[in-house]
Amino acid sequence: GAEARISAAQGEGPRAKCTSVQKVTLVAFVGFWHPPNFEKLFRKRAAALVPGFDRVVDWKVQFDQVRKLGGQSSMMVIKTWANAWTTTDRLHEVVRLSCVFGCASLPDSLRHYLACPHLWRALRQGGLLDEGTC
């Protein structure tokens, strides 16, 4: 419960006393009022980006794979699943940029980047993509 979240936020050892009241309060209340349901969030975002995609993904398997990545790589995957990349389309900017990879008439949006031929060609040419995966 809340007590476990507070204990986790406070940590252990000599630096534990330096933990801010704000951090402890945030961890306790956010966990209590908004328990995380990442699978639900990712399903909703995936359905908006690629209709039907959310129904064919085994999210438990995917979460296990992301845990194995760790660090920055796992955050890149999570940001993609959650459509959390900073794009002018997602931020509803007044001035919308076009694709940063050179598709002049197409938007700066994750929906486009998932199918952007320039991006995928660069990944293939750089050896960063297994041809059997696309």
mmCIF file of N, CA and C in Angstrom, residues 2-97:
data_model
loop_
_atom_site.group_PDB
_atom_site.id
_atom_site.type_symbol
_atom_site.label_atom_id
_atom_site.label_comp_id
_atom_site.label_asym_id
_atom_site.label_seq_id
_atom_site.Cartn_x
_atom_site.Cartn_y
_atom_site.Cartn_z
ATOM 1 N N ALA A 2 0.221 2.284 0.518
ATOM 2 C CA ALA A 2 0.854 3.600 0.538
ATOM 3 C C ALA A 2 2.120 3.597 1.383
ATOM 4 N N GLU A 3 2.107 2.853 2.493
ATOM 5 C CA GLU A 3 3.287 2.810 3.364
ATOM 6 C C GLU A 3 4.493 2.238 2.631
ATOM 7 N N ALA A 4 4.269 1.205 1.817
ATOM 8 C CA ALA A 4 5.371 0.604 1.051
ATOM 9 C C ALA A 4 5.915 1.594 0.032
ATOM 10 N N ARG A 5 5.028 2.354 -0.621
ATOM 11 C CA ARG A 5 5.478 3.349 -1.604
ATOM 12 C C ARG A 5 6.277 4.456 -0.930
ATOM 13 N N ILE A 6 5.850 4.864 0.249
ATOM 14 C CA ILE A 6 6.585 5.905 0.971
ATOM 15 C C ILE A 6 7.957 5.394 1.370
ATOM 16 N N SER A 7 8.023 4.155 1.883
ATOM 17 C CA SER A 7 9.310 3.570 2.266
ATOM 18 C C SER A 7 10.238 3.462 1.069
ATOM 19 N N ALA A 8 9.694 3.048 -0.085
ATOM 20 C CA ALA A 8 10.509 2.923 -1.302
ATOM 21 C C ALA A 8 11.019 4.281 -1.744
ATOM 22 N N ALA A 9 10.199 5.316 -1.624
ATOM 23 C CA ALA A 9 10.610 6.660 -2.044
ATOM 24 C C ALA A 9 11.680 7.222 -1.127
ATOM 25 N N GLN A 10 11.620 6.860 0.159
ATOM 26 C CA GLN A 10 12.590 7.381 1.106
ATOM 27 C C GLN A 10 13.949 6.727 0.962
ATOM 28 N N GLY A 11 13.991 5.492 0.501
ATOM 29 C CA GLY A 11 15.261 4.796 0.333
ATOM 30 C C GLY A 11 15.852 4.403 1.673
ATOM 31 N N GLU A 12 17.108 3.991 1.620
ATOM 32 C CA GLU A 12 17.791 3.544 2.831
ATOM 33 C C GLU A 12 19.151 4.203 2.896
ATOM 34 N N GLY A 13 19.801 4.095 4.022
ATOM 35 C CA GLY A 13 21.153 4.596 4.179
ATOM 36 C C GLY A 13 21.190 6.042 4.628
ATOM 37 N N PRO A 14 22.399 6.616 4.687
ATOM 38 C CA PRO A 14 22.582 7.962 5.227
ATOM 39 C C PRO A 14 21.892 9.056 4.412
ATOM 40 N N ARG A 15 21.706 8.851 3.124
ATOM 41 C CA ARG A 15 21.078 9.885 2.293
ATOM 42 C C ARG A 15 19.560 9.858 2.406
ATOM 43 N N ALA A 16 19.012 8.848 3.034
ATOM 44 C CA ALA A 16 17.565 8.716 3.135
ATOM 45 C C ALA A 16 16.941 9.935 3.813
ATOM 46 N N LYS A 17 17.656 10.549 4.744
ATOM 47 C CA LYS A 17 17.128 11.717 5.449
ATOM 48 C C LYS A 17 17.016 12.929 4.530
ATOM 49 N N CYS A 18 17.726 12.908 3.402
ATOM 50 C CA CYS A 18 17.720 14.043 2.480
ATOM 51 C C CYS A 18 16.534 14.011 1.516
ATOM 52 N N THR A 19 15.749 12.940 1.531
ATOM 53 C CA THR A 19 14.619 12.817 0.621
ATOM 54 C C THR A 19 13.612 13.922 0.915
ATOM 55 N N SER A 20 13.169 14.587 -0.130
ATOM 56 C CA SER A 20 12.245 15.695 0.069
ATOM 57 C C SER A 20 10.849 15.202 0.423
ATOM 58 N N VAL A 21 10.170 15.995 1.190
ATOM 59 C CA VAL A 21 8.788 15.704 1.553
ATOM 60 C C VAL A 21 7.937 15.669 0.288
ATOM 61 N N GLN A 22 8.255 16.546 -0.651
ATOM 62 C CA GLN A 22 7.494 16.608 -1.902
ATOM 63 C C GLN A 22 7.570 15.274 -2.660
ATOM 64 N N LYS A 23 8.763 14.682 -2.754
ATOM 65 C CA LYS A 23 8.919 13.417 -3.471
ATOM 66 C C LYS A 23 8.144 12.304 -2.779
ATOM 67 N N VAL A 24 8.251 12.224 -1.473
ATOM 68 C CA VAL A 24 7.556 11.185 -0.722
ATOM 69 C C VAL A 24 6.050 11.323 -0.904
ATOM 70 N N THR A 25 5.558 12.549 -0.814
ATOM 71 C CA THR A 25 4.120 12.807 -0.971
ATOM 72 C C THR A 25 3.661 12.457 -2.375
ATOM 73 N N LEU A 26 4.427 12.867 -3.374
ATOM 74 C CA LEU A 26 4.075 12.578 -4.760
ATOM 75 C C LEU A 26 3.969 11.072 -4.994
ATOM 76 N N VAL A 27 4.974 10.325 -4.572
ATOM 77 C CA VAL A 27 4.968 8.880 -4.772
ATOM 78 C C VAL A 27 3.763 8.248 -4.093
ATOM 79 N N ALA A 28 3.479 8.667 -2.872
ATOM 80 C CA ALA A 28 2.360 8.082 -2.129
ATOM 81 C C ALA A 28 1.022 8.390 -2.791
ATOM 82 N N PHE A 29 0.793 9.640 -3.155
ATOM 83 C CA PHE A 29 -0.512 10.023 -3.689
ATOM 84 C C PHE A 29 -0.732 9.592 -5.133
ATOM 85 N N VAL A 30 0.286 9.688 -5.958
ATOM 86 C CA VAL A 30 0.121 9.265 -7.348
ATOM 87 C C VAL A 30 -0.176 7.771 -7.409
ATOM 88 N N GLY A 31 0.539 6.991 -6.653
ATOM 89 C CA GLY A 31 0.292 5.554 -6.633
ATOM 90 C C GLY A 31 -1.078 5.199 -6.090
ATOM 91 N N PHE A 32 -1.554 5.983 -5.149
ATOM 92 C CA PHE A 32 -2.861 5.714 -4.547
ATOM 93 C C PHE A 32 -4.003 6.157 -5.471
ATOM 94 N N TRP A 33 -3.889 7.367 -6.024
ATOM 95 C CA TRP A 33 -4.970 7.913 -6.845
ATOM 96 C C TRP A 33 -4.941 7.411 -8.281
ATOM 97 N N HIS A 34 -3.761 7.146 -8.781
ATOM 98 C CA HIS A 34 -3.608 6.741 -10.184
ATOM 99 C C HIS A 34 -2.738 5.498 -10.286
ATOM 100 N N PRO A 35 -3.244 4.344 -9.880
ATOM 101 C CA PRO A 35 -2.405 3.148 -10.005
ATOM 102 C C PRO A 35 -2.070 2.911 -11.480
ATOM 103 N N PRO A 36 -0.803 2.619 -11.783
ATOM 104 C CA PRO A 36 -0.404 2.499 -13.192
ATOM 105 C C PRO A 36 -1.022 1.277 -13.869
ATOM 106 N N ASN A 37 -1.560 1.508 -15.046
ATOM 107 C CA ASN A 37 -2.039 0.414 -15.886
ATOM 108 C C ASN A 37 -1.439 0.673 -17.267
ATOM 109 N N PHE A 38 -0.145 0.340 -17.388
ATOM 110 C CA PHE A 38 0.567 0.649 -18.611
ATOM 111 C C PHE A 38 0.022 -0.116 -19.803
ATOM 112 N N GLU A 39 -0.413 -1.340 -19.590
ATOM 113 C CA GLU A 39 -0.958 -2.103 -20.708
ATOM 114 C C GLU A 39 -2.162 -1.386 -21.306
ATOM 115 N N LYS A 40 -3.036 -0.863 -20.467
ATOM 116 C CA LYS A 40 -4.217 -0.130 -20.944
ATOM 117 C C LYS A 40 -3.790 1.128 -21.718
ATOM 118 N N LEU A 41 -2.822 1.855 -21.173
ATOM 119 C CA LEU A 41 -2.321 3.057 -21.840
ATOM 120 C C LEU A 41 -1.736 2.721 -23.208
ATOM 121 N N PHE A 42 -0.876 1.696 -23.269
ATOM 122 C CA PHE A 42 -0.233 1.344 -24.526
ATOM 123 C C PHE A 42 -1.231 0.816 -25.547
ATOM 124 N N ARG A 43 -2.220 0.060 -25.091
ATOM 125 C CA ARG A 43 -3.276 -0.420 -26.003
ATOM 126 C C ARG A 43 -4.010 0.760 -26.637
ATOM 127 N N LYS A 44 -4.371 1.732 -25.807
ATOM 128 C CA LYS A 44 -5.105 2.911 -26.295
ATOM 129 C C LYS A 44 -4.263 3.701 -27.294
ATOM 130 N N ARG A 45 -3.019 3.945 -26.954
ATOM 131 C CA ARG A 45 -2.143 4.728 -27.838
ATOM 132 C C ARG A 45 -1.836 3.964 -29.120
ATOM 133 N N ALA A 46 -1.605 2.649 -29.010
ATOM 134 C CA ALA A 46 -1.312 1.834 -30.194
ATOM 135 C C ALA A 46 -2.504 1.815 -31.133
ATOM 136 N N ALA A 47 -3.704 1.717 -30.581
ATOM 137 C CA ALA A 47 -4.910 1.696 -31.412
ATOM 138 C C ALA A 47 -5.074 3.015 -32.162
ATOM 139 N N ALA A 48 -4.676 4.110 -31.551
ATOM 140 C CA ALA A 48 -4.780 5.417 -32.209
ATOM 141 C C ALA A 48 -3.744 5.558 -33.331
ATOM 142 N N LEU A 49 -2.561 4.985 -33.129
ATOM 143 C CA LEU A 49 -1.497 5.104 -34.133
ATOM 144 C C LEU A 49 -1.655 4.117 -35.282
ATOM 145 N N VAL A 50 -1.938 2.865 -34.945
ATOM 146 C CA VAL A 50 -2.033 1.804 -35.944
ATOM 147 C C VAL A 50 -3.284 0.977 -35.623
ATOM 148 N N PRO A 51 -4.392 1.299 -36.241
ATOM 149 C CA PRO A 51 -5.634 0.575 -35.926
ATOM 150 C C PRO A 51 -5.461 -0.942 -36.046
ATOM 151 N N GLY A 52 -5.901 -1.650 -35.006
ATOM 152 C CA GLY A 52 -5.811 -3.104 -34.978
ATOM 153 C C GLY A 52 -4.553 -3.636 -34.319
ATOM 154 N N PHE A 53 -3.507 -2.821 -34.250
ATOM 155 C CA PHE A 53 -2.225 -3.252 -33.687
ATOM 156 C C PHE A 53 -2.364 -3.679 -32.236
ATOM 157 N N ASP A 54 -3.176 -2.975 -31.471
ATOM 158 C CA ASP A 54 -3.310 -3.257 -30.045
ATOM 159 C C ASP A 54 -3.873 -4.648 -29.769
ATOM 160 N N ARG A 55 -4.599 -5.207 -30.729
ATOM 161 C CA ARG A 55 -5.211 -6.520 -30.513
ATOM 162 C C ARG A 55 -4.261 -7.679 -30.806
ATOM 163 N N VAL A 56 -3.158 -7.431 -31.492
ATOM 164 C CA VAL A 56 -2.262 -8.523 -31.871
ATOM 165 C C VAL A 56 -0.976 -8.568 -31.048
ATOM 166 N N VAL A 57 -0.843 -7.681 -30.090
ATOM 167 C CA VAL A 57 0.375 -7.623 -29.282
ATOM 168 C C VAL A 57 0.147 -8.307 -27.945
ATOM 169 N N ASP A 58 1.078 -9.189 -27.570
ATOM 170 C CA ASP A 58 1.062 -9.780 -26.240
ATOM 171 C C ASP A 58 1.913 -8.865 -25.362
ATOM 172 N N TRP A 59 1.253 -7.952 -24.652
ATOM 173 C CA TRP A 59 1.969 -6.920 -23.910
ATOM 174 C C TRP A 59 2.834 -7.503 -22.803
ATOM 175 N N LYS A 60 2.431 -8.593 -22.192
ATOM 176 C CA LYS A 60 3.252 -9.192 -21.132
ATOM 177 C C LYS A 60 4.605 -9.654 -21.687
ATOM 178 N N VAL A 61 4.593 -10.258 -22.866
ATOM 179 C CA VAL A 61 5.835 -10.676 -23.519
ATOM 180 C C VAL A 61 6.676 -9.439 -23.860
ATOM 181 N N GLN A 62 6.019 -8.407 -24.387
ATOM 182 C CA GLN A 62 6.747 -7.190 -24.760
ATOM 183 C C GLN A 62 7.370 -6.509 -23.542
ATOM 184 N N PHE A 63 6.638 -6.447 -22.413
ATOM 185 C CA PHE A 63 7.194 -5.851 -21.201
ATOM 186 C C PHE A 63 8.423 -6.621 -20.744
ATOM 187 N N ASP A 64 8.375 -7.941 -20.822
ATOM 188 C CA ASP A 64 9.532 -8.756 -20.446
ATOM 189 C C ASP A 64 10.737 -8.438 -21.335
ATOM 190 N N GLN A 65 10.495 -8.280 -22.627
ATOM 191 C CA GLN A 65 11.580 -7.956 -23.557
ATOM 192 C C GLN A 65 12.176 -6.579 -23.253
ATOM 193 N N VAL A 66 11.332 -5.615 -22.950
ATOM 194 C CA VAL A 66 11.814 -4.264 -22.652
ATOM 195 C C VAL A 66 12.621 -4.255 -21.362
ATOM 196 N N ARG A 67 12.199 -5.021 -20.382
ATOM 197 C CA ARG A 67 12.965 -5.109 -19.127
ATOM 198 C C ARG A 67 14.391 -5.602 -19.389
ATOM 199 N N LYS A 68 14.541 -6.488 -20.355
ATOM 200 C CA LYS A 68 15.862 -7.026 -20.686
ATOM 201 C C LYS A 68 16.746 -5.963 -21.338
ATOM 202 N N LEU A 69 16.138 -5.028 -22.062
ATOM 203 C CA LEU A 69 16.911 -3.969 -22.713
ATOM 204 C C LEU A 69 17.568 -3.054 -21.693
ATOM 205 N N GLY A 70 16.770 -2.586 -20.745
ATOM 206 C CA GLY A 70 17.252 -1.665 -19.729
ATOM 207 C C GLY A 70 17.604 -0.295 -20.293
ATOM 208 N N GLY A 71 17.822 0.645 -19.403
ATOM 209 C CA GLY A 71 18.321 1.976 -19.719
ATOM 210 C C GLY A 71 17.623 2.737 -20.830
ATOM 211 N N GLN A 72 18.427 3.434 -21.624
ATOM 212 C CA GLN A 72 17.918 4.308 -22.670
ATOM 213 C C GLN A 72 17.129 3.553 -23.736
ATOM 214 N N SER A 73 17.561 2.360 -24.069
ATOM 215 C CA SER A 73 16.857 1.604 -25.104
ATOM 216 C C SER A 73 15.429 1.292 -24.684
ATOM 217 N N SER A 74 15.242 0.909 -23.435
ATOM 218 C CA SER A 74 13.885 0.614 -22.982
ATOM 219 C C SER A 74 13.028 1.864 -22.973
ATOM 220 N N MET A 75 13.612 3.008 -22.631
ATOM 221 C CA MET A 75 12.835 4.255 -22.643
ATOM 222 C C MET A 75 12.432 4.641 -24.063
ATOM 223 N N MET A 76 13.274 4.362 -25.041
ATOM 224 C CA MET A 76 12.902 4.655 -26.430
ATOM 225 C C MET A 76 11.700 3.827 -26.855
ATOM 226 N N VAL A 77 11.694 2.564 -26.470
ATOM 227 C CA VAL A 77 10.561 1.695 -26.801
ATOM 228 C C VAL A 77 9.297 2.188 -26.106
ATOM 229 N N ILE A 78 9.410 2.494 -24.828
ATOM 230 C CA ILE A 78 8.247 2.945 -24.064
ATOM 231 C C ILE A 78 7.714 4.261 -24.617
ATOM 232 N N LYS A 79 8.603 5.185 -24.970
ATOM 233 C CA LYS A 79 8.141 6.454 -25.548
ATOM 234 C C LYS A 79 7.420 6.221 -26.873
ATOM 235 N N THR A 80 7.866 5.246 -27.626
ATOM 236 C CA THR A 80 7.203 4.938 -28.895
ATOM 237 C C THR A 80 5.832 4.345 -28.634
ATOM 238 N N TRP A 81 5.754 3.371 -27.738
ATOM 239 C CA TRP A 81 4.468 2.750 -27.415
ATOM 240 C C TRP A 81 3.467 3.779 -26.917
ATOM 241 N N ALA A 82 3.947 4.756 -26.140
ATOM 242 C CA ALA A 82 3.052 5.743 -25.526
ATOM 243 C C ALA A 82 2.855 6.984 -26.397
ATOM 244 N N ASN A 83 3.426 6.987 -27.596
ATOM 245 C CA ASN A 83 3.394 8.171 -28.462
ATOM 246 C C ASN A 83 3.847 9.400 -27.677
ATOM 247 N N ALA A 84 4.985 9.262 -27.023
ATOM 248 C CA ALA A 84 5.485 10.324 -26.156
ATOM 249 C C ALA A 84 6.672 11.082 -26.744
ATOM 250 N N TRP A 85 7.000 10.832 -28.001
ATOM 251 C CA TRP A 85 8.088 11.579 -28.622
ATOM 252 C C TRP A 85 7.624 13.014 -28.871
ATOM 253 N N THR A 86 8.564 13.936 -28.763
ATOM 254 C CA THR A 86 8.250 15.336 -28.987
ATOM 255 C C THR A 86 8.192 15.590 -30.487
ATOM 256 N N THR A 87 6.983 15.775 -30.978
ATOM 257 C CA THR A 87 6.780 16.138 -32.385
ATOM 258 C C THR A 87 5.838 17.329 -32.415
ATOM 259 N N THR A 88 5.922 18.115 -33.473
ATOM 260 C CA THR A 88 5.034 19.277 -33.562
ATOM 261 C C THR A 88 3.582 18.846 -33.700
ATOM 262 N N ASP A 89 3.350 17.675 -34.251
ATOM 263 C CA ASP A 89 1.983 17.163 -34.377
ATOM 264 C C ASP A 89 1.414 16.808 -33.001
ATOM 265 N N ARG A 90 2.169 16.068 -32.213
ATOM 266 C CA ARG A 90 1.687 15.649 -30.894
ATOM 267 C C ARG A 90 1.492 16.838 -29.967
ATOM 268 N N LEU A 91 2.352 17.840 -30.088
ATOM 269 C CA LEU A 91 2.258 19.008 -29.213
ATOM 270 C C LEU A 91 1.273 20.055 -29.727
ATOM 271 N N HIS A 92 0.648 19.772 -30.868
ATOM 272 C CA HIS A 92 -0.349 20.683 -31.459
ATOM 273 C C HIS A 92 0.217 22.085 -31.674
ATOM 274 N N GLU A 93 1.435 22.135 -32.163
ATOM 275 C CA GLU A 93 2.084 23.413 -32.415
ATOM 276 C C GLU A 93 1.373 24.167 -33.533
ATOM 277 N N VAL A 94 1.413 25.489 -33.455
ATOM 278 C CA VAL A 94 0.810 26.311 -34.505
ATOM 279 C C VAL A 94 1.566 26.097 -35.813
ATOM 280 N N VAL A 95 2.890 26.127 -35.741
ATOM 281 C CA VAL A 95 3.724 25.863 -36.912
ATOM 282 C C VAL A 95 4.105 24.393 -36.859
ATOM 283 N N ARG A 96 3.600 23.627 -37.811
ATOM 284 C CA ARG A 96 3.873 22.187 -37.858
ATOM 285 C C ARG A 96 5.028 21.926 -38.810
ATOM 286 N N LEU A 97 6.003 21.195 -38.334
ATOM 287 C CA LEU A 97 7.137 20.830 -39.167
ATOM 288 C C LEU A 97 6.765 19.637 -40.033
#
